[in-house]
C-alpha positions as a printed NumPy array, in Angstrom:
array([[139.256,  66.654,  51.322],
       [139.256,  63.097,  49.995],
       [141.045,  61.874,  46.855],
       [140.81 ,  58.461,  45.2  ],
       [143.4  ,  57.069,  42.799],
       [142.813,  54.273,  40.267],
       [145.372,  52.178,  38.381],
       [145.596,  51.303,  34.679],
       [142.283,  50.582,  32.938],
       [143.335,  49.017,  29.594],
       [139.961,  49.799,  27.98 ],
       [137.901,  48.032,  30.663],
       [135.451,  50.92 ,  30.94 ],
       [132.568,  48.925,  32.421],
       [134.842,  47.52 ,  35.12 ],
       [136.097,  51.036,  35.836],
       [132.564,  52.309,  36.365],
       [131.858,  49.334,  38.644],
       [134.977,  50.105,  40.69 ],
       [133.947,  53.754,  40.88 ],
       [130.567,  52.756,  42.315],
       [132.008,  50.128,  44.677],
       [134.483,  52.639,  46.086],
       [131.759,  55.291,  46.404],
       [133.643,  57.501,  43.994],
       [130.967,  60.178,  44.082],
       [131.815,  60.808,  47.739],
       [135.394,  61.814,  46.875],
       [136.298,  65.372,  45.991],
       [138.267,  64.072,  43.018],
       [139.092,  60.697,  41.476],
       [142.322,  60.384,  39.486],
       [143.313,  57.619,  37.075],
       [147.041,  57.216,  36.404],
       [147.112,  56.44 ,  32.669],
       [146.801,  53.515,  30.251],
       [143.092,  54.151,  30.076],
       [143.081,  52.615,  26.585],
       [140.317,  54.714,  25.077],
       [138.303,  53.416,  22.163],
       [136.248,  55.587,  19.775],
       [133.012,  54.993,  21.714],
       [133.247,  55.996,  25.363],
       [130.549,  56.121,  27.98 ],
       [130.234,  59.406,  29.812],
       [132.506,  59.622,  32.821],
       [131.682,  61.102,  36.252],
       [132.284,  64.83 ,  36.651],
       [134.805,  64.358,  39.468],
       [136.79 ,  61.764,  37.475],
       [140.056,  62.888,  35.868],
       [142.834,  61.037,  34.094],
       [146.297,  61.387,  32.613],
       [147.572,  59.374,  29.662],
       [150.012,  56.503,  29.664],
       [152.017,  54.858,  26.909],
       [148.989,  52.904,  25.651],
       [146.746,  55.919,  25.084],
       [146.195,  57.774,  21.816],
       [147.312,  61.328,  22.703],
       [144.983,  62.986,  20.174],
       [141.973,  61.021,  21.376],
       [142.706,  61.83 ,  25.017],
       [142.633,  65.55 ,  24.26 ],
       [139.052,  65.206,  23.03 ],
       [137.808,  63.857,  26.364],
       [136.747,  66.552,  28.886],
       [138.042,  64.478,  31.82 ],
       [141.618,  64.496,  30.471],
       [143.895,  66.649,  32.617],
       [146.554,  67.289,  29.973],
       [150.229,  66.493,  29.468],
       [151.204,  68.114,  32.761],
       [149.912,  70.674,  35.22 ],
       [149.075,  71.638,  38.781],
       [145.768,  71.592,  40.652],
       [146.255,  74.079,  43.471],
       [143.049,  73.075,  45.28 ],
       [144.62 ,  69.705,  46.125],
       [148.305,  70.684,  45.809],
       [148.518,  67.992,  43.126],
       [150.872,  67.872,  40.155],
       [150.28 ,  65.545,  37.187],
       [152.608,  64.357,  34.437],
       [151.436,  62.232,  31.513],
       [153.124,  59.702,  29.247],
       [155.722,  56.963,  29.471],
       [158.018,  54.954,  27.238],
       [156.898,  51.522,  26.033],
       [159.316,  48.676,  26.655],
       [157.654,  46.668,  23.867],
       [157.238,  49.328,  21.172],
       [158.884,  47.067,  18.589],
       [156.017,  44.608,  19.002],
       [153.268,  47.159,  18.399],
       [151.939,  49.159,  15.446],
       [152.338,  52.91 ,  15.103],
       [149.001,  54.699,  15.157],
       [147.16 ,  51.592,  16.363],
       [148.61 ,  50.665,  19.733],
       [151.767,  52.791,  19.791],
       [152.344,  56.514,  19.259],
       [155.558,  58.465,  18.7  ],
       [154.377,  61.059,  21.196],
       [153.81 ,  58.548,  24.   ],
       [156.3  ,  60.611,  26.035],
       [155.602,  64.335,  26.189],
       [158.973,  65.257,  24.657],
       [162.012,  67.165,  25.868],
       [160.7  ,  70.725,  25.45 ],
       [157.421,  70.023,  27.239],
       [159.293,  68.019,  29.879],
       [161.495,  71.03 ,  30.629],
       [158.413,  73.243,  30.903],
       [156.719,  70.709,  33.178],
       [159.779,  70.535,  35.421],
       [159.845,  74.332,  35.708],
       [156.164,  74.342,  36.741],
       [156.816,  71.566,  39.254],
       [159.605,  73.577,  40.868],
       [157.285,  76.533,  41.31 ],
       [154.296,  74.554,  42.595],
       [156.116,  72.195,  45.015],
       [153.115,  69.845,  45.283],
       [152.133,  67.568,  48.135],
       [150.759,  64.918,  45.756],
       [152.029,  63.742,  42.347],
       [150.385,  61.454,  39.814],
       [152.247,  60.1  ,  36.81 ],
       [152.091,  56.993,  34.679],
       [155.765,  56.162,  35.172],
       [157.966,  57.034,  38.144],
       [161.376,  58.532,  39.013],
       [164.457,  56.524,  37.983],
       [165.372,  55.37 ,  41.488],
       [161.855,  54.083,  42.107],
       [161.816,  52.341,  38.737],
       [165.004,  50.535,  39.747],
       [163.44 ,  49.484,  43.065],
       [160.145,  48.287,  41.642],
       [161.479,  46.277,  38.706],
       [163.9  ,  44.603,  41.121],
       [161.124,  43.81 ,  43.594],
       [158.653,  42.618,  40.939],
       [161.432,  40.731,  39.117],
       [160.686,  42.487,  35.84 ],
       [163.119,  42.683,  32.91 ],
       [165.297,  45.794,  32.801],
       [163.048,  48.309,  31.079],
       [165.845,  50.838,  30.696],
       [165.813,  54.559,  31.343],
       [163.571,  57.014,  29.527],
       [163.102,  60.762,  29.247],
       [160.097,  60.39 ,  31.555],
       [162.045,  58.533,  34.269],
       [164.86 ,  61.051,  34.122],
       [162.645,  64.143,  34.324],
       [160.571,  62.689,  37.14 ],
       [163.79 ,  61.9  ,  38.988],
       [164.91 ,  65.507,  38.552],
       [161.576,  66.644,  39.933],
       [161.848,  64.334,  42.932],
       [165.39 ,  65.469,  43.692],
       [164.264,  69.102,  43.671],
       [161.158,  68.621,  45.822],
       [159.847,  65.53 ,  47.624],
       [156.059,  65.415,  47.809],
       [154.17 ,  63.554,  50.525],
       [152.541,  61.166,  48.024],
       [153.388,  59.889,  44.555],
       [150.937,  57.646,  42.669],
       [151.714,  55.832,  39.422],
       [150.839,  52.738,  37.376],
       [152.643,  51.152,  34.397],
       [154.325,  48.219,  36.207],
       [151.255,  46.043,  36.923],
       [152.05 ,  44.776,  40.451],
       [148.772,  42.824,  40.38 ],
       [150.506,  40.345,  38.027],
       [153.282,  39.64 ,  40.53 ],
       [152.505,  36.731,  42.915],
       [153.998,  38.72 ,  45.782],
       [151.372,  41.465,  45.371],
       [148.526,  39.566,  43.734],
       [146.308,  39.8  ,  46.819],
       [145.838,  43.577,  46.726],
       [147.712,  44.501,  43.524],
       [149.426,  47.509,  45.098],
       [153.175,  48.138,  45.499],
       [154.234,  50.665,  48.126],
       [157.529,  52.117,  49.261],
       [158.446,  55.076,  51.413],
       [161.614,  56.666,  50.101],
       [163.212,  59.809,  51.513],
       [159.937,  60.915,  53.045],
       [157.74 ,  60.334,  49.98 ],
       [155.15 ,  57.547,  49.961],
       [155.23 ,  55.959,  46.505],
       [152.208,  53.876,  45.493],
       [152.106,  51.82 ,  42.288],
       [148.548,  50.766,  41.48 ],
       [147.812,  47.571,  39.59 ],
       [145.046,  47.325,  37.021],
       [141.8  ,  48.835,  38.382],
       [143.235,  48.943,  41.913],
       [142.349,  51.881,  44.131],
       [143.886,  53.908,  46.944],
       [142.186,  56.711,  48.862],
       [143.727,  59.462,  50.961],
       [142.597,  62.523,  52.912],
       [144.52 ,  65.755,  52.53 ]])
C-alpha cells in the first residue's frame, strides 16, 4: 500500500490540487495532510482518498464540517496509522480570537489523555501530527535556528506517546523548513531518532512511502 503526506497548505487550495495531480495522488491508497490547511468558507471538493488533520491555524468548528477531516485524534487500522490534531501558536498574541486564532487550537488535556490511551493500545507504525514530540521540537528549532517556541500540552503528550511506543514513521508540519536556507531546496527536514524516522514537511511539500 502507498501513502502520500503533504505539508501545511495555508489556504492555498488551488496549489494543493495541483500538487495532488503532479504527485499522482489518485494512485495512492491514501493522501494525508498534516494540518494548517487554513480553510475558508468556500472550499472546492477534495479527492475521496484525501484526508487531513487540523493545525493551530485551522478553525476547529469548520474542520468538523468537512468530510475529509479525520478528527482530533484516532487510529486507522488499515494503515496502522495514528493521527493527532492541533498545536500551540507561538504568535497567538499577534492574532485575533475567532478570526485567525482559536482557544481550542490544542485538543485539551482530557482529550489528550484519551488520545494517549488509544495510542498505547494501537501501537501504530505511522503517526501524523501537526506538531511533534518535545525532543524533536528541541532538535528542529535548533537546526532551523528558530526562536524558542516553548513547550506545549501537544509537545508533552506526543513525547509521552513516543516514549511509550516508537513508530517506524512520524510526519508533521508546523515548523516550515522550506523557509530555512539549509532546506530550501526540497523543504523537508528529516531525522532518525531511536529507530523512528521523523519527517517535517514544509509548505505543500510531499513525501511518499510504501507500507
